[in-house]
PDB file of C-alpha atoms and ligand atoms in Angstrom:
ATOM      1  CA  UNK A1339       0.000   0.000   0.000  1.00 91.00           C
ATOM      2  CA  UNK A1340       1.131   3.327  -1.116  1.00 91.00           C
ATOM      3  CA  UNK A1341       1.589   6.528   1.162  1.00 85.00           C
ATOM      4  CA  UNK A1342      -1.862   7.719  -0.661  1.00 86.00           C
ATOM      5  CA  UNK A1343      -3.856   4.644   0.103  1.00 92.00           C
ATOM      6  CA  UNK A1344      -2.670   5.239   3.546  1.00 90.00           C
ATOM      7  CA  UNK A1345      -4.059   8.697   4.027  1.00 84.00           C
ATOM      8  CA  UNK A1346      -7.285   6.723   2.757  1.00 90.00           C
ATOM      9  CA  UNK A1347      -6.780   3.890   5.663  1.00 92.00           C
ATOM     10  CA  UNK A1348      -5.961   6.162   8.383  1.00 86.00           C
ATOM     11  CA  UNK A1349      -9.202   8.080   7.865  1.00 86.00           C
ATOM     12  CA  UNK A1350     -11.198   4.572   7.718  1.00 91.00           C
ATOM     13  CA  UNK A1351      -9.257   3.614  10.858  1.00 88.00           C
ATOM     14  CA  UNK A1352     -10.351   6.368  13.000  1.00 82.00           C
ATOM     15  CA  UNK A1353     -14.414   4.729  13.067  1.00 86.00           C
ATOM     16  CA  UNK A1354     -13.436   0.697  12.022  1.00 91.00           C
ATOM     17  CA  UNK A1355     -11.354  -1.759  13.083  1.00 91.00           C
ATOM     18  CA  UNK A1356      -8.178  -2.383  11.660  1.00 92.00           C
ATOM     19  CA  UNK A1357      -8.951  -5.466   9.715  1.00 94.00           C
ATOM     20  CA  UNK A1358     -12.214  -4.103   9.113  1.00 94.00           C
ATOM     21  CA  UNK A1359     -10.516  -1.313   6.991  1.00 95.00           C
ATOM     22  CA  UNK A1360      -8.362  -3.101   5.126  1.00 96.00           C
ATOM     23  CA  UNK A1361     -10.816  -5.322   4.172  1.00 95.00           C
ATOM     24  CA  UNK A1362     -13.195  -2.993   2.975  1.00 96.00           C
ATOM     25  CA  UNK A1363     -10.067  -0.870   1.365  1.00 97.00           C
ATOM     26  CA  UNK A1364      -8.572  -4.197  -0.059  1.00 97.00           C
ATOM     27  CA  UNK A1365     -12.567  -4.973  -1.864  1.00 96.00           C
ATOM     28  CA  UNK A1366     -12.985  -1.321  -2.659  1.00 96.00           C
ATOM     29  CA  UNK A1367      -9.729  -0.950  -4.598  1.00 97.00           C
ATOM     30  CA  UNK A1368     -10.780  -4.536  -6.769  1.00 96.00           C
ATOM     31  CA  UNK A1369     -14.221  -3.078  -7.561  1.00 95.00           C
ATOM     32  CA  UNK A1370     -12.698   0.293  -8.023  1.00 95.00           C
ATOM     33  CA  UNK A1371      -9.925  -1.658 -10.667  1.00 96.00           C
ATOM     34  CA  UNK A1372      -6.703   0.477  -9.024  1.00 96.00           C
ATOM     35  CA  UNK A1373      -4.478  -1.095  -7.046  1.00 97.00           C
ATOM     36  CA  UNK A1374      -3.564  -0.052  -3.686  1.00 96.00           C
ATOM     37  CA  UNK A1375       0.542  -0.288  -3.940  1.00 96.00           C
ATOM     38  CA  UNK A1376       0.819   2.127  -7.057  1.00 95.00           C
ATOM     39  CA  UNK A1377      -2.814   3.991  -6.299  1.00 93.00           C
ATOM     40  CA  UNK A1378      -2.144   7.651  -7.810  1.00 88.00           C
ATOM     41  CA  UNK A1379      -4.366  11.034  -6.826  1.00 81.00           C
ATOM     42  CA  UNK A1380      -6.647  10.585  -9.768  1.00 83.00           C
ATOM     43  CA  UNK A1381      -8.152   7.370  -9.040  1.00 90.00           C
ATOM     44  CA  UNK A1382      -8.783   8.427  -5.786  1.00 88.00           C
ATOM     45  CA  UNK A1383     -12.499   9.360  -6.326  1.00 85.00           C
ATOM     46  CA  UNK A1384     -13.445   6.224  -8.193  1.00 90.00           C
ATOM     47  CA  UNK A1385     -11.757   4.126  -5.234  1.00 93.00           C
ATOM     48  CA  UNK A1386     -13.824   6.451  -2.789  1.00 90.00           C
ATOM     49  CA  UNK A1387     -17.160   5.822  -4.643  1.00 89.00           C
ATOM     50  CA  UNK A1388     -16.031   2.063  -4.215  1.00 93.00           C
ATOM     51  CA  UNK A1389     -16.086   2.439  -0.403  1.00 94.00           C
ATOM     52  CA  UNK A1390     -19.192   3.673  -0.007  1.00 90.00           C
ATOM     53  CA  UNK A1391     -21.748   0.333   0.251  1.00 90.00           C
ATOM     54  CA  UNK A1392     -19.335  -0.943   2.373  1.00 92.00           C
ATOM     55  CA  UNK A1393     -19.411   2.086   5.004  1.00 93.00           C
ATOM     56  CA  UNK A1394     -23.257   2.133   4.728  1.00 90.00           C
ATOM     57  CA  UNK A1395     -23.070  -1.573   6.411  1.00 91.00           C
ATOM     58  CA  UNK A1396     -20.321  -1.289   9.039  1.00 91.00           C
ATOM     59  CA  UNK A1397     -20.677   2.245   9.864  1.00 87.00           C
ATOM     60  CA  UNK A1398     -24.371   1.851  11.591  1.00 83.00           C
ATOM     61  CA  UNK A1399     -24.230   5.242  13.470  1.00 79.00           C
ATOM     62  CA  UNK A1400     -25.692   8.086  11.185  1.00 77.00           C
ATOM     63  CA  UNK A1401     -22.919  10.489  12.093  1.00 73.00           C
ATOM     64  CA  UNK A1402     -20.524   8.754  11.843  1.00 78.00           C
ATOM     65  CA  UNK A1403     -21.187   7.356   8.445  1.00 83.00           C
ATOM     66  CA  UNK A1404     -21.583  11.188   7.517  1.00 75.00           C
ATOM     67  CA  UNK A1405     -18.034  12.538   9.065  1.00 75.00           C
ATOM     68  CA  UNK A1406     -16.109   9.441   7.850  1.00 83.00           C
ATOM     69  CA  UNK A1407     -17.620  10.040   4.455  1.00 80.00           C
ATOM     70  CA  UNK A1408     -17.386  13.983   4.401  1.00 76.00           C
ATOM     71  CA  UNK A1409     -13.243  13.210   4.918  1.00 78.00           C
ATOM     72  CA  UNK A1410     -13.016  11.040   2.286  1.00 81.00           C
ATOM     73  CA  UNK A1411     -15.001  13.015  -0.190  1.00 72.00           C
ATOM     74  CA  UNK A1412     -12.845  15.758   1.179  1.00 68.00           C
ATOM     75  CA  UNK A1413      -9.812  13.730   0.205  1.00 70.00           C
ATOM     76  CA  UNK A1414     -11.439  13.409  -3.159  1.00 67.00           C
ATOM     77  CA  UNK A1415     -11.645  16.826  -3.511  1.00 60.00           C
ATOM     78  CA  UNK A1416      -8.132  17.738  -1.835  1.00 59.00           C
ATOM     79  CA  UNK A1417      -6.347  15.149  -5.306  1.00 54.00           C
ATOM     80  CA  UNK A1418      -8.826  15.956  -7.802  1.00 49.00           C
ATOM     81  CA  UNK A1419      -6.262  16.198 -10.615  1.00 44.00           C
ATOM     82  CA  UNK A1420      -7.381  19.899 -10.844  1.00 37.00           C
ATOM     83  CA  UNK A1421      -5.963  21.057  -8.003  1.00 31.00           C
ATOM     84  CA  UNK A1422      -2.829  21.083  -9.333  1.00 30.00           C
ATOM     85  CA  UNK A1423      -3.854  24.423 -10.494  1.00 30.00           C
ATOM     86  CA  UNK A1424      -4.223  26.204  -7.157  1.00 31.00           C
ATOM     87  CA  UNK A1425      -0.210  26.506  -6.491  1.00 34.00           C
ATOM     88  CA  UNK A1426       0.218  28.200  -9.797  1.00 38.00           C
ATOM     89  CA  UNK A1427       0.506  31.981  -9.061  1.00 41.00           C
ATOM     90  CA  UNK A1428      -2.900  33.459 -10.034  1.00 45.00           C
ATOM     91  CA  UNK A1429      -4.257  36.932  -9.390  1.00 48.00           C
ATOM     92  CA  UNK A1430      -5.942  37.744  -6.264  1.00 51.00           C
ATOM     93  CA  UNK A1431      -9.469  35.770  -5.961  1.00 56.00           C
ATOM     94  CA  UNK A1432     -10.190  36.354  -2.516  1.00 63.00           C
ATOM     95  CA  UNK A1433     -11.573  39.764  -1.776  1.00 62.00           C
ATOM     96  CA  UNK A1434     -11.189  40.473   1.495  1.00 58.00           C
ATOM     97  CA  UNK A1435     -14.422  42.699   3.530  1.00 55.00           C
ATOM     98  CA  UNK A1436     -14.678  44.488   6.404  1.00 55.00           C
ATOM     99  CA  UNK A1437     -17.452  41.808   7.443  1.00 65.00           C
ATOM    100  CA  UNK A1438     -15.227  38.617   5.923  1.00 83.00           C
ATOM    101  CA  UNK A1439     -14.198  37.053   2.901  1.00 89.00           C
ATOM    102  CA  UNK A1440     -16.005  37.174  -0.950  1.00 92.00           C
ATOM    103  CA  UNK A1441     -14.842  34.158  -2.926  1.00 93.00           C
ATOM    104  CA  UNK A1442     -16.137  34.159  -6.352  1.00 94.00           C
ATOM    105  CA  UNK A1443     -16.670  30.914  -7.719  1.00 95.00           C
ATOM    106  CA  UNK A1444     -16.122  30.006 -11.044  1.00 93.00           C
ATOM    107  CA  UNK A1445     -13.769  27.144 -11.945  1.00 91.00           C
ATOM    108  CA  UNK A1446     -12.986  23.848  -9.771  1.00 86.00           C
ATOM    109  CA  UNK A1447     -10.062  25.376  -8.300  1.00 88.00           C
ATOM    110  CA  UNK A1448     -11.900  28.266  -6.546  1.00 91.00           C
ATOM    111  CA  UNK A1449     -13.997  25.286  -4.737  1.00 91.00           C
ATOM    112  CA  UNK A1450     -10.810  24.335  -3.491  1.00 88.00           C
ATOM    113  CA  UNK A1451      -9.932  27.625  -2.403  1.00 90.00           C
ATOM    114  CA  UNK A1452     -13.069  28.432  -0.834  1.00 94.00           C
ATOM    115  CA  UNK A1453     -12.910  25.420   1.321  1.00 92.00           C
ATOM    116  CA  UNK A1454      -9.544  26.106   2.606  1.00 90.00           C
ATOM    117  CA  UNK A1455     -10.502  29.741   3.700  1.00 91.00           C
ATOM    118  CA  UNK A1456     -13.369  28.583   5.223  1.00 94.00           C
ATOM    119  CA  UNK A1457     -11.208  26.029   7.233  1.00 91.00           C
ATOM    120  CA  UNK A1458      -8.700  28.591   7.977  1.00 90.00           C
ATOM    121  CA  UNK A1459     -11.563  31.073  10.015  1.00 91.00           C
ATOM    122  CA  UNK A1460     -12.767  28.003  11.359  1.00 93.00           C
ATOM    123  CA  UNK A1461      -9.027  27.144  13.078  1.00 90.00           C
ATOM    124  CA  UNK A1462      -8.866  30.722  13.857  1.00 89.00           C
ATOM    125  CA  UNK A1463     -11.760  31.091  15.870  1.00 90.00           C
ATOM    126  CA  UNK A1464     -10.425  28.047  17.484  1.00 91.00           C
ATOM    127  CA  UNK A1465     -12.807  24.791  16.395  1.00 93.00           C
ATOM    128  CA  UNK A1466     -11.522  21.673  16.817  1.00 89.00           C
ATOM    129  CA  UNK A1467     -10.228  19.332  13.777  1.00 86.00           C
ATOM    130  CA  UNK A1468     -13.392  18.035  13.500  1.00 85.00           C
ATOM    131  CA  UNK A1469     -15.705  21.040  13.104  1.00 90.00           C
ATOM    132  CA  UNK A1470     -13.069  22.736  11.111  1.00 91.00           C
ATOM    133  CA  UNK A1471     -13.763  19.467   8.742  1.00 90.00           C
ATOM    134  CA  UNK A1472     -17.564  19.905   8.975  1.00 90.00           C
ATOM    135  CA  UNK A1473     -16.984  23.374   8.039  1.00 94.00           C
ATOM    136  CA  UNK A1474     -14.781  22.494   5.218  1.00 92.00           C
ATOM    137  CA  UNK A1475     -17.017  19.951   3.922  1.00 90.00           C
ATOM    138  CA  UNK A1476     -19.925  22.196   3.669  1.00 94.00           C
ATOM    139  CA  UNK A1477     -18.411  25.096   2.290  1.00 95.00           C
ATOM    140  CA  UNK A1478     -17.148  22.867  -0.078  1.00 91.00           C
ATOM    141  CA  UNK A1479     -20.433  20.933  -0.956  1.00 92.00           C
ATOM    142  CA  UNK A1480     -22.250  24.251  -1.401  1.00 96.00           C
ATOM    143  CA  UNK A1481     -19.291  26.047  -3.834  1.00 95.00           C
ATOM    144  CA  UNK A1482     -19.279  22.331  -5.733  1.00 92.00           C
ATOM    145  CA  UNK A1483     -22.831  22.955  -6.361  1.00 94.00           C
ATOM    146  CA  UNK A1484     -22.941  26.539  -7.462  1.00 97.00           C
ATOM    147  CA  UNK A1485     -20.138  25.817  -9.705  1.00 94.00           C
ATOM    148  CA  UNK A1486     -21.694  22.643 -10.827  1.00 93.00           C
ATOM    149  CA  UNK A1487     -25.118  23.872 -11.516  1.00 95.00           C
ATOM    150  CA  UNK A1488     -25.062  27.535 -11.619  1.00 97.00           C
ATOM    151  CA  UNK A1489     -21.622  27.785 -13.527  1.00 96.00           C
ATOM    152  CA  UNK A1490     -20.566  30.700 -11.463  1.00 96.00           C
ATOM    153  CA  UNK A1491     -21.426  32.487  -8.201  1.00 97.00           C
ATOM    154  CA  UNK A1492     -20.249  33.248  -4.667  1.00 96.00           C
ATOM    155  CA  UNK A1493     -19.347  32.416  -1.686  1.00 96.00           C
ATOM    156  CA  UNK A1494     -18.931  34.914   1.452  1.00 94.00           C
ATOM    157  CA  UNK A1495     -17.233  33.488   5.051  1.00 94.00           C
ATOM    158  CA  UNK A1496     -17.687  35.673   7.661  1.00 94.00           C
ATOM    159  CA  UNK A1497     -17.066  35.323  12.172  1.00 92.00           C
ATOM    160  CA  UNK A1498     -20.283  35.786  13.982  1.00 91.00           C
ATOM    161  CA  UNK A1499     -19.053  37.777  16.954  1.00 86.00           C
ATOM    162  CA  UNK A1500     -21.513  38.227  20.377  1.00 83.00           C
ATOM    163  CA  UNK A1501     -22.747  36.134  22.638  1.00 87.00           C
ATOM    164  CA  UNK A1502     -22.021  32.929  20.526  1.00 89.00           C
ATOM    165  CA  UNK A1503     -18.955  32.713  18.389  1.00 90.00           C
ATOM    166  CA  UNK A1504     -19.029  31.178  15.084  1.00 94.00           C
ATOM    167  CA  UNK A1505     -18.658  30.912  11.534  1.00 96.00           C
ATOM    168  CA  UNK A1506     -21.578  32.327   8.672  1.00 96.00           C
ATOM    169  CA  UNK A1507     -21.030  31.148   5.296  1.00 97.00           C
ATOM    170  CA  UNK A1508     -23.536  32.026   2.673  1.00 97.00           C
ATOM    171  CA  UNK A1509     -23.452  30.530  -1.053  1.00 98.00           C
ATOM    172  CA  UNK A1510     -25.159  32.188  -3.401  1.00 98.00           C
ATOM    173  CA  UNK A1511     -25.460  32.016  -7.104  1.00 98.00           C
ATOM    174  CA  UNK A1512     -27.965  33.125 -10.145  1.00 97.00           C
ATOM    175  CA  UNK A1513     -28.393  29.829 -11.707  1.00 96.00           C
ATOM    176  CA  UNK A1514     -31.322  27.807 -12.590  1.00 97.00           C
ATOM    177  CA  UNK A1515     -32.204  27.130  -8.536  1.00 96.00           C
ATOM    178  CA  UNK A1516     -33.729  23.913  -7.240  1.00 94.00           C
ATOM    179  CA  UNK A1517     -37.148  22.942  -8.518  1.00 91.00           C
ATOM    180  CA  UNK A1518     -38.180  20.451  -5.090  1.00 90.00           C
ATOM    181  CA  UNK A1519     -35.457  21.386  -2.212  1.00 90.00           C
ATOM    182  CA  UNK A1520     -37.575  19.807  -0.123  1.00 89.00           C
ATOM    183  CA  UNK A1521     -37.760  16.736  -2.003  1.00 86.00           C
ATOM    184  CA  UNK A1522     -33.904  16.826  -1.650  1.00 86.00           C
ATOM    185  CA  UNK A1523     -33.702  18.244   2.262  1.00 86.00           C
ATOM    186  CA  UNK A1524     -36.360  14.614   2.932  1.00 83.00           C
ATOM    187  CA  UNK A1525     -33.450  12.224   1.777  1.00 74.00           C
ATOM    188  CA  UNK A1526     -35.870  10.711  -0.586  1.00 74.00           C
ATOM    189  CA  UNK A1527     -33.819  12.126  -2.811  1.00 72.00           C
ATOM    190  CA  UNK A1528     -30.080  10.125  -4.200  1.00 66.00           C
ATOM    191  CA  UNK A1529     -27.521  12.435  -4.749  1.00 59.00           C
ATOM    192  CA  UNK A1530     -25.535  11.325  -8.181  1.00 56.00           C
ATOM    193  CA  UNK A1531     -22.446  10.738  -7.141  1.00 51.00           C
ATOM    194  CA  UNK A1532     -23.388   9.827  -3.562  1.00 49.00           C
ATOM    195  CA  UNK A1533     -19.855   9.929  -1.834  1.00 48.00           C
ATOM    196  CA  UNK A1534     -20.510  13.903  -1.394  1.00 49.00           C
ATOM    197  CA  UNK A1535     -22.425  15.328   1.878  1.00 61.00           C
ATOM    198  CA  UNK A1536     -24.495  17.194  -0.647  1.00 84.00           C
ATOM    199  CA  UNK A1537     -26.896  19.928   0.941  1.00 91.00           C
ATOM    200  CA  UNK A1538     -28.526  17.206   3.075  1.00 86.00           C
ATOM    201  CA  UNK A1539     -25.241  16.556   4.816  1.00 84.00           C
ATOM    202  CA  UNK A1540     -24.529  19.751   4.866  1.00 90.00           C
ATOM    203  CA  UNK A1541     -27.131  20.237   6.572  1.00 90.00           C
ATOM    204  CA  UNK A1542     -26.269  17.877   8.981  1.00 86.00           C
ATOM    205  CA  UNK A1543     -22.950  19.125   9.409  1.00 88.00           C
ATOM    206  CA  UNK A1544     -24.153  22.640  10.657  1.00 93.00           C
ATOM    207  CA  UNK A1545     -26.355  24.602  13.213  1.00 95.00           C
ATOM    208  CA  UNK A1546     -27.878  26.724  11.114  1.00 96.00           C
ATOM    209  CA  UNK A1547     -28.946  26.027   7.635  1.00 96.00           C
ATOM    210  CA  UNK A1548     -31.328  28.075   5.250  1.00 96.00           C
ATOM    211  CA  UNK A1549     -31.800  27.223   1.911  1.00 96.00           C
ATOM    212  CA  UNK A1550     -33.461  29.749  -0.678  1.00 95.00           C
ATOM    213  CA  UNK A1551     -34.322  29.194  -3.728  1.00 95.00           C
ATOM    214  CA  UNK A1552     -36.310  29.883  -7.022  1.00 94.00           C
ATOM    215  CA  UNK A1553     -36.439  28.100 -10.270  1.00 92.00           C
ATOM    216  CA  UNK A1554     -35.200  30.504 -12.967  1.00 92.00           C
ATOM    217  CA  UNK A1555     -33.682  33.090 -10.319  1.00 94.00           C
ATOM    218  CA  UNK A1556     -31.142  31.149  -8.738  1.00 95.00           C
ATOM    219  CA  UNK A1557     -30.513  30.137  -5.250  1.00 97.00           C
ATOM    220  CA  UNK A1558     -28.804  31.441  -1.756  1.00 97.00           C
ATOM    221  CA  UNK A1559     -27.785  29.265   1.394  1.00 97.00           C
ATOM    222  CA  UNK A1560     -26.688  30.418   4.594  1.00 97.00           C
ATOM    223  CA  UNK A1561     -25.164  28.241   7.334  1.00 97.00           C
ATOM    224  CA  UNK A1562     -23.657  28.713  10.960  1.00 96.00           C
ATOM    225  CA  UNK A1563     -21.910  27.098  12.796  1.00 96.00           C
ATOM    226  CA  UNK A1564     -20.823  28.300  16.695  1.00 94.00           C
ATOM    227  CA  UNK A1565     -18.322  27.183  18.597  1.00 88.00           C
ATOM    228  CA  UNK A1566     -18.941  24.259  21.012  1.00 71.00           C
TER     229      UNK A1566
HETATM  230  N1  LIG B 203     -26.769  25.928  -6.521  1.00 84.53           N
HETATM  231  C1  LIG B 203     -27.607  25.103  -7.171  1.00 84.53           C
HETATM  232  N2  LIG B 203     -28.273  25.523  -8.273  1.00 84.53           N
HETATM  233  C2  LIG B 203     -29.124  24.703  -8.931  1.00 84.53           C
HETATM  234  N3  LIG B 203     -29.393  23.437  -8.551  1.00 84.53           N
HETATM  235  C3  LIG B 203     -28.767  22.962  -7.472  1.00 84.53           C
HETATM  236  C4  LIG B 203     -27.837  23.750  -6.721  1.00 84.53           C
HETATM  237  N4  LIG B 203     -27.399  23.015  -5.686  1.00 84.53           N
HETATM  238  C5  LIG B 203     -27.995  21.828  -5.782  1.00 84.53           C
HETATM  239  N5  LIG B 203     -28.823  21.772  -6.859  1.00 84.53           N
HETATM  240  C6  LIG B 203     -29.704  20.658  -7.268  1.00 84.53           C
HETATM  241  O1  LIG B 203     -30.007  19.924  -6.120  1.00 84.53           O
HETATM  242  C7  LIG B 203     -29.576  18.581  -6.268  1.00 84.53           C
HETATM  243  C8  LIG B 203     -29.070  18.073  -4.944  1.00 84.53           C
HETATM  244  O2  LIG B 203     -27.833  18.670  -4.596  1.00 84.53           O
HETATM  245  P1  LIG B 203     -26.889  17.911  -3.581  1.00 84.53           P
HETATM  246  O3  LIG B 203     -25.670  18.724  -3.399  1.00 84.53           O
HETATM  247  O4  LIG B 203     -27.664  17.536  -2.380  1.00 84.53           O
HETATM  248  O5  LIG B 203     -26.539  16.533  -4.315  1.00 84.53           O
HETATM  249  P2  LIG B 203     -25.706  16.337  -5.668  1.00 84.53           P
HETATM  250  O6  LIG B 203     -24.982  17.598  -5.990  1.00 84.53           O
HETATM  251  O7  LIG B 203     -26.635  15.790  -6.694  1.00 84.53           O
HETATM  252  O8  LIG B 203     -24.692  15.199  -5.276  1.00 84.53           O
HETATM  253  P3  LIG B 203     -23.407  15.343  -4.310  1.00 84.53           P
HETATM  254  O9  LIG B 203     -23.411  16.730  -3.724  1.00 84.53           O
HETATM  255  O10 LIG B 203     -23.574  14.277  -3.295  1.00 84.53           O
HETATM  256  O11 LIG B 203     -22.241  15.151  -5.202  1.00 84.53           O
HETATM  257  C9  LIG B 203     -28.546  18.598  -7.375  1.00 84.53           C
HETATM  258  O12 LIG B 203     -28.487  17.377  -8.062  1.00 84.53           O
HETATM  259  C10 LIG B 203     -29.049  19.730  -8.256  1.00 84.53           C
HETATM  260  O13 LIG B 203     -30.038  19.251  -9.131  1.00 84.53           O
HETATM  261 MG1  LIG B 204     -23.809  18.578  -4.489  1.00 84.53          MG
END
């Protein structure tokens, strides 16, 4: 096993068993057609995908079937081949308010970026690693979806500051909006590529979540999240 398909056990072996992991690794990675001692960044998604029946079975606690799987889809996201982009110098993307942070989003890499700064404010204001990753996860879920369905759009990070500290992040785009959102909030609904929180799990993830929307207009979410 590679130092990639590592990063992919460790996260497994912080809810399963040891043997349990590799096992479900080890099947994942046959299904999935890679193989584990030469697996590179770009098959990580399709090995990922691979994992998830598996996790539905031995993972029988709904949040933790939803953290293990937000890290792994984040570790999708982290080696989409794409990414590569983000190191290159590139002009400044990130406009900075006096009430927090504008990122526009309009190519894969700016979902990327997004993420991160919404993982930085949530280290600054002092979250543990795990919130910081639910925070991650959703601002990353909601900029994959505006730049997935909407094309282009925005998302703004900002600290709540009072009685209870936190994080706002609001997505919002002009696109085509969401015909049934509550057909999607019920979970009747199967996300497409189903390893992602999607706004369900983002939902999930946060305190606060409000989803507007209207078909032809486009659509705005806002969530919060406080410190513990
Ligand atoms: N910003 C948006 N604009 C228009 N439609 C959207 C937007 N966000 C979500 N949708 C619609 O809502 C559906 C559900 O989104 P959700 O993020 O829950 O799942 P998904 O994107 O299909 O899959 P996943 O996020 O798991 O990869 C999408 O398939 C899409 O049709
Ligand atoms: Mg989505």
């Amino acid at each position: 096993m590679n130092e990639i398909a590592g990063e992919i056990l460790a996260i497994l072996r912080r809810y399963l068993s040891e043997p349990t992991s590799r096992s479900l690794l080890t099947s994942a990675a046959r299904r999935a057609s890679v193989r584990l001692e030469v697996l590179s960044r770009s098959e990580i998604p399709q090995l990922v995908q691979q994992l998830g029946p598996g996790l539905n079975i031995f993972l029988q606690e709904p949040e933790k079937l939803q953290n293990c799987k937000s890290l792994l889809a984040l570790v999708a996201v982290e080696n989409a081949p794409s990414v590569h982009h983000y190191s290159e110098p590139q002009p400044p993307q990130a406009e900075s308010r006096p009430d927090g942070i504008s990122v526009p989003i309009r190519a894969e890499h700016d979902v990327v970026r997004a993420r991160t700064l919404g993982k930085d404010m949530a280290k600054q204001l002092g979250f543990s690693e795990v919130v910081q990753t639910k925070v991650a996860t959703a601002v990353s879920e909601l900029a994959r979806n505006i730049f997935q369905y909407a094309g282009t759009g925005e998302i703004r990070i900002r600290r709540i500051e009072g009685k209870r500290r936190g994080i706002e992040v609001v997505a919002r785009d002009q696109g085509p909006g969401i015909s049934d959102p509550a057909l999607i909030l019920s979970g009747a609904y199967r996300s497409k590529w189903g390893m992602g929180a999607g706004l369900r799990g983002t939902k999930r993830l946060v305190d606060e979540f409000e989803l507007d929307t209207h078909p032809g207009l486009g659509t705005t979410v806002r969530i919060r999240k406080y410190a513990e």
